[in-house]
DNA sequence: ATAAATCCTACCAGTGCGGTCGGGTTATGA
DNA sequence: TCATAACCCGACCGCACTGGTAGGATTTAT
């Protein structure tokens, strides 16, 4: 259960754009250098963000990218959705524009998919987490943590302390 | 962002076991037939559940599997964890035995990982959803949704596992 | 004109996933 | 006692998808 690296890179890119003033555009090369990411790959990533209307671009020399909206107005579910294409815990959640959710097994007859309840709850949890986080928060977080001092007692963001990795 | 089919199959298997009385074990073959899943693959799946102590088994003729605990006492985060190995939205969440969380990029120097905040919230959302769902709920759900008549034995072997979803 | 940058499409190698196969080992029961 | 039903285990395999590269075309500032 993992987001692809497109999500990772794309979010980093958005944060980086959020740190810049939107006066003049930021080039991909600058971001690639700052984050140590492959430029050619970033191009593919940022294309998704552009098509989703989250960033704008200018071509030519001194061109680059900037946020289409202020970071406070950008919820992270939009960003992740643009990057990943879908936010679903299971591929049987691919549903057409209607409300029908069909599962690969138990195709239509018989009982409803027993796992559906579970995956819907998980999906709800994920989407809620993303919706309630704005890009501005991440920008702020990254500003606080840049190489000045050790982390202040970070107000625990609802991450349970239970052992996340059981051997 | 997707769980693997191990999670899907494993959860179905657990639900199926929850529907049976724990008096006598249920054979994998029965479950495989009921759900239309490949038996040999189910063996791998159930092995994880057994190693995690969620199911017990008896070998030999009339052997099979049963829940190690009543379904009310089984939270789904245990199940998914046993099946997936880890519940993390991003592989940079692989952290060693200490508390350090290290990210693939921005290795040690400089600011903390800007995306960390986001992924931790997502992870929290997922884990909370799973923790607050018990196997008993899923069993109950599946009981509610079963048609009165048992499904006709439709031998749809060789049903394409993968592409059946996208219309 | 040249350089800096976005844009676009095709391609490629590795890995992980879903699944199979073959062969144990253990228990029942005829 | 012996066949059979089931669990158990490890090796293997094709393929789709991911992460990344290559190469070029277009646009714009200097």
GROMACS .gro file of C-alpha atoms (C1' of nucleotides) in nm:
model
  394
    1UNK     CA    1   0.000   0.000   0.000
    2UNK     CA    2   0.203   0.279  -0.131
    3UNK     CA    3   0.183   0.594  -0.330
    4UNK     CA    4   0.403   0.601  -0.634
    5UNK     CA    5   0.702   0.827  -0.658
    6UNK     CA    6   0.504   1.057  -0.882
    7UNK     CA    7   0.309   1.160  -0.574
    8UNK     CA    8   0.625   1.209  -0.373
    9UNK     CA    9   0.800   1.413  -0.639
   10UNK     CA   10   0.490   1.608  -0.727
   11UNK     CA   11   0.419   1.708  -0.371
   12UNK     CA   12   0.779   1.815  -0.325
   13UNK     CA   13   0.753   2.018  -0.638
   14UNK     CA   14   0.437   2.187  -0.517
   15UNK     CA   15   0.596   2.265  -0.183
   16UNK     CA   16   0.895   2.411  -0.358
   17UNK     CA   17   0.670   2.631  -0.570
   18UNK     CA   18   0.485   2.733  -0.258
   19UNK     CA   19   0.809   2.854  -0.108
   20UNK     CA   20   0.877   3.082  -0.400
   21UNK     CA   21   0.707   3.409  -0.461
   22UNK     CA   22   0.467   3.380  -0.751
   23UNK     CA   23   0.610   3.696  -0.906
   24UNK     CA   24   0.846   3.526  -1.145
   25UNK     CA   25   0.831   3.164  -1.248
   26UNK     CA   26   1.061   2.895  -1.113
   27UNK     CA   27   1.234   2.669  -1.358
   28UNK     CA   28   1.214   2.295  -1.328
   29UNK     CA   29   1.589   2.278  -1.335
   30UNK     CA   30   1.613   2.483  -1.018
   31UNK     CA   31   1.372   2.249  -0.844
   32UNK     CA   32   1.542   1.940  -0.974
   33UNK     CA   33   1.874   2.066  -0.844
   34UNK     CA   34   1.732   2.170  -0.508
   35UNK     CA   35   1.562   1.838  -0.450
   36UNK     CA   36   1.805   1.613  -0.630
   37UNK     CA   37   1.547   1.474  -0.868
   38UNK     CA   38   1.586   1.382  -1.235
   39UNK     CA   39   1.477   1.672  -1.449
   40UNK     CA   40   1.335   1.471  -1.737
   41UNK     CA   41   1.116   1.276  -1.503
   42UNK     CA   42   0.996   1.589  -1.325
   43UNK     CA   43   0.872   1.713  -1.660
   44UNK     CA   44   0.627   1.426  -1.675
   45UNK     CA   45   0.520   1.486  -1.320
   46UNK     CA   46   0.461   1.857  -1.357
   47UNK     CA   47   0.266   1.798  -1.675
   48UNK     CA   48  -0.001   1.627  -1.469
   49UNK     CA   49  -0.019   1.916  -1.230
   50UNK     CA   50  -0.049   2.158  -1.516
   51UNK     CA   51  -0.324   1.962  -1.684
   52UNK     CA   52  -0.510   1.957  -1.354
   53UNK     CA   53  -0.490   2.335  -1.339
   54UNK     CA   54  -0.283   2.340  -1.022
   55UNK     CA   55   0.022   2.511  -1.168
   56UNK     CA   56   0.073   2.748  -1.456
   57UNK     CA   57   0.370   2.776  -1.684
   58UNK     CA   58   0.557   3.012  -1.911
   59UNK     CA   59   0.774   2.884  -2.193
   60UNK     CA   60   1.094   3.018  -2.327
   61UNK     CA   61   1.394   3.162  -2.153
   62UNK     CA   62   1.326   3.263  -1.793
   63UNK     CA   63   1.011   3.061  -1.814
   64UNK     CA   64   0.899   2.820  -1.546
   65UNK     CA   65   0.613   2.726  -1.322
   66UNK     CA   66   0.409   2.883  -1.044
   67UNK     CA   67   0.106   2.797  -0.839
   68UNK     CA   68  -0.223   2.867  -1.007
   69UNK     CA   69  -0.375   2.956  -0.670
   70UNK     CA   70  -0.239   3.064  -0.333
   71UNK     CA   71  -0.117   2.767  -0.133
   72UNK     CA   72  -0.388   2.819   0.128
   73UNK     CA   73  -0.647   2.741  -0.134
   74UNK     CA   74  -0.489   2.417  -0.249
   75UNK     CA   75  -0.604   2.103  -0.069
   76UNK     CA   76  -0.372   1.809  -0.099
   77UNK     CA   77  -0.635   1.569  -0.223
   78UNK     CA   78  -0.642   1.764  -0.548
   79UNK     CA   79  -0.269   1.737  -0.578
   80UNK     CA   80  -0.249   1.368  -0.506
   81UNK     CA   81  -0.543   1.298  -0.727
   82UNK     CA   82  -0.382   1.481  -1.018
   83UNK     CA   83  -0.061   1.287  -0.969
   84UNK     CA   84  -0.195   0.941  -0.902
   85UNK     CA   85  -0.501   0.954  -1.121
   86UNK     CA   86  -0.714   0.789  -0.859
   87UNK     CA   87  -0.728   0.756  -0.484
   88UNK     CA   88  -0.857   0.409  -0.426
   89UNK     CA   89  -0.735   0.136  -0.196
   90UNK     CA   90  -0.828  -0.141  -0.437
   91UNK     CA   91  -0.867  -0.163  -0.809
   92UNK     CA   92  -1.217  -0.297  -0.778
   93UNK     CA   93  -1.295   0.060  -0.675
   94UNK     CA   94  -1.259   0.185  -1.025
   95UNK     CA   95  -1.609   0.305  -1.085
   96UNK     CA   96  -1.749   0.471  -1.390
   97UNK     CA   97  -1.922   0.804  -1.373
   98UNK     CA   98  -2.228   0.643  -1.223
   99UNK     CA   99  -2.245   0.507  -0.873
  100UNK     CA  100  -2.198   0.147  -0.964
  101UNK     CA  101  -1.912  -0.017  -0.786
  102UNK     CA  102  -1.839  -0.356  -0.920
  103UNK     CA  103  -1.598  -0.607  -0.789
  104UNK     CA  104  -1.381  -0.835  -0.989
  105UNK     CA  105  -1.510  -1.141  -0.813
  106UNK     CA  106  -1.871  -1.208  -0.726
  107UNK     CA  107  -1.945  -1.014  -1.040
  108UNK     CA  108  -2.313  -0.929  -1.009
  109UNK     CA  109  -2.502  -1.217  -0.862
  110UNK     CA  110  -2.504  -1.316  -0.502
  111UNK     CA  111  -2.396  -1.124  -0.200
  112UNK     CA  112  -2.236  -0.785  -0.210
  113UNK     CA  113  -1.865  -0.763  -0.187
  114UNK     CA  114  -1.775  -0.829   0.174
  115UNK     CA  115  -1.459  -0.626   0.153
  116UNK     CA  116  -1.633  -0.325   0.007
  117UNK     CA  117  -1.723  -0.191   0.348
  118UNK     CA  118  -1.364  -0.207   0.460
  119UNK     CA  119  -1.211  -0.044   0.156
  120UNK     CA  120  -1.467   0.231   0.158
  121UNK     CA  121  -1.377   0.316   0.513
  122UNK     CA  122  -1.010   0.318   0.427
  123UNK     CA  123  -1.067   0.533   0.124
  124UNK     CA  124  -1.267   0.771   0.338
  125UNK     CA  125  -0.986   0.794   0.587
  126UNK     CA  126  -0.730   0.867   0.322
  127UNK     CA  127  -0.935   1.126   0.141
  128UNK     CA  128  -1.027   1.300   0.461
  129UNK     CA  129  -0.663   1.322   0.560
  130UNK     CA  130  -0.573   1.471   0.227
  131UNK     CA  131  -0.865   1.710   0.211
  132UNK     CA  132  -0.788   1.859   0.549
  133UNK     CA  133  -0.428   1.931   0.464
  134UNK     CA  134  -0.345   2.236   0.259
  135UNK     CA  135  -0.033   2.300   0.064
  136UNK     CA  136   0.024   2.604   0.283
  137UNK     CA  137   0.063   2.377   0.584
  138UNK     CA  138   0.333   2.178   0.411
  139UNK     CA  139   0.511   2.493   0.304
  140UNK     CA  140   0.499   2.621   0.659
  141UNK     CA  141   0.622   2.287   0.788
  142UNK     CA  142   0.913   2.288   0.549
  143UNK     CA  143   1.003   2.645   0.646
  144UNK     CA  144   1.007   2.555   1.014
  145UNK     CA  145   1.233   2.259   0.957
  146UNK     CA  146   1.498   2.409   0.741
  147UNK     CA  147   1.830   2.357   0.906
  148UNK     CA  148   1.791   2.602   1.193
  149UNK     CA  149   1.730   2.400   1.506
  150UNK     CA  150   1.615   2.058   1.614
  151UNK     CA  151   1.247   1.999   1.582
  152UNK     CA  152   1.028   2.163   1.840
  153UNK     CA  153   0.790   1.919   2.010
  154UNK     CA  154   0.584   1.886   1.700
  155UNK     CA  155   0.215   1.882   1.785
  156UNK     CA  156   0.151   1.520   1.714
  157UNK     CA  157  -0.043   1.497   1.395
  158UNK     CA  158  -0.266   1.206   1.473
  159UNK     CA  159  -0.008   0.949   1.387
  160UNK     CA  160  -0.062   0.666   1.628
  161UNK     CA  161   0.245   0.558   1.816
  162UNK     CA  162   0.190   0.190   1.769
  163UNK     CA  163   0.471  -0.006   1.621
  164UNK     CA  164   0.437   0.055   1.253
  165UNK     CA  165   0.669  -0.223   1.160
  166UNK     CA  166   0.623  -0.560   1.316
  167UNK     CA  167   0.910  -0.789   1.248
  168UNK     CA  168  -0.242   0.385  -0.408
  169UNK     CA  169  -0.367   0.038  -0.386
  170UNK     CA  170  -0.363  -0.265  -0.167
  171UNK     CA  171  -0.242  -0.580  -0.334
  172UNK     CA  172  -0.471  -0.869  -0.407
  173UNK     CA  173  -0.326  -1.051  -0.111
  174UNK     CA  174  -0.518  -0.812   0.108
  175UNK     CA  175  -0.835  -0.860  -0.092
  176UNK     CA  176  -0.814  -1.238  -0.092
  177UNK     CA  177  -0.703  -1.256   0.267
  178UNK     CA  178  -0.985  -1.041   0.393
  179UNK     CA  179  -1.234  -1.247   0.196
  180UNK     CA  180  -1.087  -1.557   0.345
  181UNK     CA  181  -1.117  -1.420   0.695
  182UNK     CA  182  -1.477  -1.320   0.634
  183UNK     CA  183  -1.550  -1.666   0.505
  184UNK     CA  184  -1.397  -1.820   0.815
  185UNK     CA  185  -1.598  -1.580   1.028
  186UNK     CA  186  -1.915  -1.709   0.867
  187UNK     CA  187  -1.836  -2.064   0.965
  188UNK     CA  188  -1.872  -2.204   1.308
  189UNK     CA  189  -1.534  -2.263   1.465
  190UNK     CA  190  -1.637  -2.613   1.567
  191UNK     CA  191  -1.485  -2.792   1.274
  192UNK     CA  192  -1.223  -2.648   1.042
  193UNK     CA  193  -1.297  -2.521   0.695
  194UNK     CA  194  -1.080  -2.643   0.412
  195UNK     CA  195  -0.911  -2.401   0.178
  196UNK     CA  196  -1.064  -2.581  -0.112
  197UNK     CA  197  -1.412  -2.498   0.010
  198UNK     CA  198  -1.321  -2.132   0.035
  199UNK     CA  199  -1.149  -2.129  -0.299
  200UNK     CA  200  -1.456  -2.278  -0.461
  201UNK     CA  201  -1.694  -2.044  -0.282
  202UNK     CA  202  -1.501  -1.733  -0.377
  203UNK     CA  203  -1.365  -1.847  -0.710
  204UNK     CA  204  -1.005  -1.795  -0.611
  205UNK     CA  205  -0.702  -2.004  -0.708
  206UNK     CA  206  -0.635  -2.257  -0.436
  207UNK     CA  207  -0.258  -2.262  -0.468
  208UNK     CA  208  -0.241  -1.889  -0.429
  209UNK     CA  209  -0.474  -1.890  -0.132
  210UNK     CA  210  -0.230  -2.118   0.041
  211UNK     CA  211   0.031  -1.847   0.032
  212UNK     CA  212  -0.217  -1.594   0.158
  213UNK     CA  213  -0.342  -1.800   0.447
  214UNK     CA  214   0.013  -1.882   0.549
  215UNK     CA  215   0.063  -1.517   0.636
  216UNK     CA  216  -0.249  -1.514   0.846
  217UNK     CA  217  -0.139  -1.825   1.026
  218UNK     CA  218   0.208  -1.690   1.097
  219UNK     CA  219   0.047  -1.378   1.237
  220UNK     CA  220  -0.160  -1.591   1.473
  221UNK     CA  221  -0.492  -1.486   1.327
  222UNK     CA  222  -0.601  -1.829   1.213
  223UNK     CA  223  -0.524  -2.178   1.328
  224UNK     CA  224  -0.501  -2.491   1.125
  225UNK     CA  225  -0.531  -2.867   1.142
  226UNK     CA  226  -0.354  -3.091   0.897
  227UNK     CA  227  -0.464  -3.416   0.751
  228UNK     CA  228  -0.797  -3.528   0.619
  229UNK     CA  229  -1.086  -3.311   0.737
  230UNK     CA  230  -0.833  -3.053   0.837
  231UNK     CA  231  -0.865  -2.686   0.761
  232UNK     CA  232  -0.856  -2.342   0.914
  233UNK     CA  233  -1.051  -2.148   1.173
  234UNK     CA  234  -1.025  -1.814   1.344
  235UNK     CA  235  -0.785  -1.804   1.634
  236UNK     CA  236  -1.012  -1.556   1.812
  237UNK     CA  237  -1.377  -1.461   1.786
  238UNK     CA  238  -1.436  -1.221   1.499
  239UNK     CA  239  -1.536  -0.944   1.739
  240UNK     CA  240  -1.185  -0.947   1.880
  241UNK     CA  241  -1.011  -0.916   1.544
  242UNK     CA  242  -0.941  -0.564   1.425
  243UNK     CA  243  -0.880  -0.532   1.055
  244UNK     CA  244  -0.552  -0.350   1.089
  245UNK     CA  245  -0.401  -0.672   1.218
  246UNK     CA  246  -0.535  -0.860   0.922
  247UNK     CA  247  -0.419  -0.613   0.662
  248UNK     CA  248  -0.087  -0.577   0.831
  249UNK     CA  249  -0.032  -0.952   0.828
  250UNK     CA  250  -0.119  -0.968   0.462
  251UNK     CA  251   0.061  -0.661   0.332
  252UNK     CA  252   0.358  -0.665   0.564
  253UNK     CA  253   0.342  -0.293   0.618
  254UNK     CA  254   0.086  -0.018   0.616
  255UNK     CA  255   0.272   0.281   0.485
  256UNK     CA  256   0.178   0.526   0.217
  257UNK     CA  257   0.534   0.572   0.095
  258UNK     CA  258   0.842   0.359   0.101
  259UNK     CA  259   1.046   0.634   0.260
  260UNK     CA  260   0.843   0.538   0.566
  261UNK     CA  261   1.059   0.235   0.614
  262UNK     CA  262   1.231   0.330   0.931
  263UNK     CA  263   1.481   0.137   1.129
  264UNK     CA  264   1.423   0.026   1.485
  265UNK     CA  265   1.489   0.371   1.619
  266UNK     CA  266   1.258   0.666   1.583
  267UNK     CA  267   1.445   0.819   1.294
  268UNK     CA  268   1.246   0.852   0.980
  269UNK     CA  269   1.472   0.895   0.687
  270UNK     CA  270   1.371   0.993   0.343
  271UNK     CA  271   1.521   0.871   0.023
  272UNK     CA  272   1.602   1.222  -0.085
  273UNK     CA  273   1.732   1.498   0.137
  274UNK     CA  274   1.917   1.218   0.310
  275UNK     CA  275   2.042   1.372   0.630
  276UNK     CA  276   2.132   1.733   0.589
  277UNK     CA  277   1.901   2.025   0.568
  278UNK     CA  278   1.534   2.054   0.627
  279UNK     CA  279   1.309   1.770   0.726
  280UNK     CA  280   1.114   1.595   0.460
  281UNK     CA  281   0.835   1.828   0.358
  282UNK     CA  282   0.609   1.545   0.256
  283UNK     CA  283   0.650   1.365   0.586
  284UNK     CA  284   0.370   1.560   0.745
  285UNK     CA  285   0.132   1.464   0.467
  286UNK     CA  286   0.212   1.095   0.455
  287UNK     CA  287   0.194   1.065   0.829
  288UNK     CA  288  -0.153   1.207   0.827
  289UNK     CA  289  -0.255   0.971   0.552
  290UNK     CA  290  -0.107   0.676   0.733
  291UNK     CA  291  -0.292   0.782   1.045
  292UNK     CA  292  -0.616   0.797   0.853
  293UNK     CA  293  -0.570   0.454   0.705
  294UNK     CA  294  -0.468   0.288   1.027
  295UNK     CA  295  -0.749   0.446   1.219
  296UNK     CA  296  -1.002   0.323   0.965
  297UNK     CA  297  -0.865  -0.027   0.989
  298UNK     CA  298  -0.838  -0.030   1.366
  299UNK     CA  299  -1.197   0.073   1.412
  300UNK     CA  300  -1.333  -0.199   1.188
  301UNK     CA  301  -1.367  -0.549   1.325
  302UNK     CA  302  -1.394  -0.868   1.130
  303UNK     CA  303  -1.731  -0.922   1.293
  304UNK     CA  304  -1.863  -0.615   1.118
  305UNK     CA  305  -1.760  -0.747   0.782
  306UNK     CA  306  -1.911  -1.085   0.854
  307UNK     CA  307  -2.234  -0.916   0.955
  308UNK     CA  308  -2.225  -0.705   0.641
  309UNK     CA  309  -2.175  -1.005   0.421
  310UNK     CA  310  -2.462  -1.187   0.592
  311UNK     CA  311  -2.691  -0.896   0.527
  312UNK     CA  312  -2.609  -0.883   0.162
  313UNK     CA  313  -2.629  -1.245   0.071
  314UNK     CA  314  -2.903  -1.344  -0.164
  315UNK     CA  315  -3.144  -1.592  -0.020
  316UNK     CA  316  -3.057  -1.844  -0.282
  317UNK     CA  317  -2.706  -1.984  -0.301
  318UNK     CA  318  -2.538  -1.884  -0.618
  319UNK     CA  319  -2.566  -2.129  -0.905
  320UNK     CA  320  -2.242  -2.322  -0.947
  321UNK     CA  321  -2.111  -2.128  -1.238
  322UNK     CA  322  -1.776  -2.271  -1.339
  323UNK     CA  323  -1.615  -1.957  -1.468
  324UNK     CA  324  -1.263  -2.082  -1.447
  325UNK     CA  325  -1.014  -1.885  -1.645
  326UNK     CA  326  -1.198  -1.569  -1.560
  327UNK     CA  327  -0.952  -1.292  -1.631
  328UNK     CA  328  -0.838  -1.175  -1.293
  329UNK     CA  329  -0.721  -0.840  -1.391
  330UNK     CA  330  -0.914  -0.656  -1.655
  331UNK     CA  331  -1.261  -0.743  -1.544
  332UNK     CA  332  -1.308  -0.409  -1.379
  333UNK     CA  333  -1.262  -0.132  -1.632
  334UNK     CA  334  -1.559  -0.126  -1.857
  335DA     C1'  335   2.104   3.409  -3.338
  336DT     C1'  336   2.158   3.176  -2.944
  337DA     C1'  337   2.038   2.999  -2.524
  338DA     C1'  338   1.702   2.880  -2.185
  339DA     C1'  339   1.332   2.684  -2.091
  340DT     C1'  340   0.872   2.430  -2.160
  341DC     C1'  341   0.658   2.062  -2.410
  342DC     C1'  342   0.585   1.604  -2.627
  343DT     C1'  343   0.642   1.115  -2.760
  344DA     C1'  344   0.866   0.710  -2.770
  345DC     C1'  345   1.141   0.386  -2.553
  346DC     C1'  346   1.361   0.085  -2.206
  347DA     C1'  347   1.516  -0.200  -1.804
  348DG     C1'  348   1.403  -0.372  -1.351
  349DT     C1'  349   1.092  -0.523  -1.013
  350DG     C1'  350   0.704  -0.684  -0.800
  351DC     C1'  351   0.272  -0.916  -0.842
  352DG     C1'  352  -0.037  -1.268  -0.933
  353DG     C1'  353  -0.018  -1.719  -1.013
  354DT     C1'  354   0.159  -2.209  -1.104
  355DC     C1'  355   0.401  -2.636  -1.003
  356DG     C1'  356   0.582  -3.011  -0.764
  357DG     C1'  357   0.653  -3.219  -0.397
  358DG     C1'  358   0.663  -3.293   0.093
  359DT     C1'  359   0.407  -3.406   0.569
  360DT     C1'  360   0.022  -3.517   0.866
  361DA     C1'  361  -0.408  -3.710   0.986
  362DT     C1'  362  -0.849  -3.973   0.894
  363DG     C1'  363  -1.096  -4.373   0.798
  364DA     C1'  364  -1.199  -4.785   0.522
  365DT     C1'  365  -0.213  -5.060   0.633
  366DC     C1'  366  -0.282  -4.786   0.292
  367DA     C1'  367  -0.527  -4.444   0.016
  368DT     C1'  368  -0.679  -4.002   0.041
  369DA     C1'  369  -0.757  -3.542   0.196
  370DA     C1'  370  -0.584  -3.179   0.348
  371DC     C1'  371  -0.205  -2.858   0.511
  372DC     C1'  372   0.274  -2.700   0.420
  373DC     C1'  373   0.678  -2.520   0.161
  374DG     C1'  374   0.992  -2.335  -0.175
  375DA     C1'  375   1.108  -2.256  -0.642
  376DC     C1'  376   0.979  -2.068  -1.058
  377DC     C1'  377   0.765  -1.760  -1.427
  378DG     C1'  378   0.528  -1.418  -1.742
  379DC     C1'  379   0.395  -0.974  -1.761
  380DA     C1'  380   0.238  -0.520  -1.654
  381DC     C1'  381   0.369  -0.121  -1.450
  382DT     C1'  382   0.705   0.197  -1.248
  383DG     C1'  383   1.080   0.490  -1.271
  384DG     C1'  384   1.366   0.685  -1.567
  385DT     C1'  385   1.606   0.818  -2.029
  386DA     C1'  386   1.646   1.004  -2.508
  387DG     C1'  387   1.567   1.309  -2.843
  388DG     C1'  388   1.369   1.642  -3.031
  389DA     C1'  389   1.023   2.040  -3.133
  390DT     C1'  390   0.854   2.483  -2.987
  391DT     C1'  391   0.854   2.916  -2.753
  392DT     C1'  392   1.071   3.335  -2.568
  393DA     C1'  393   1.426   3.662  -2.358
  394DT     C1'  394   1.861   3.870  -2.444
   0.00000   0.00000   0.00000
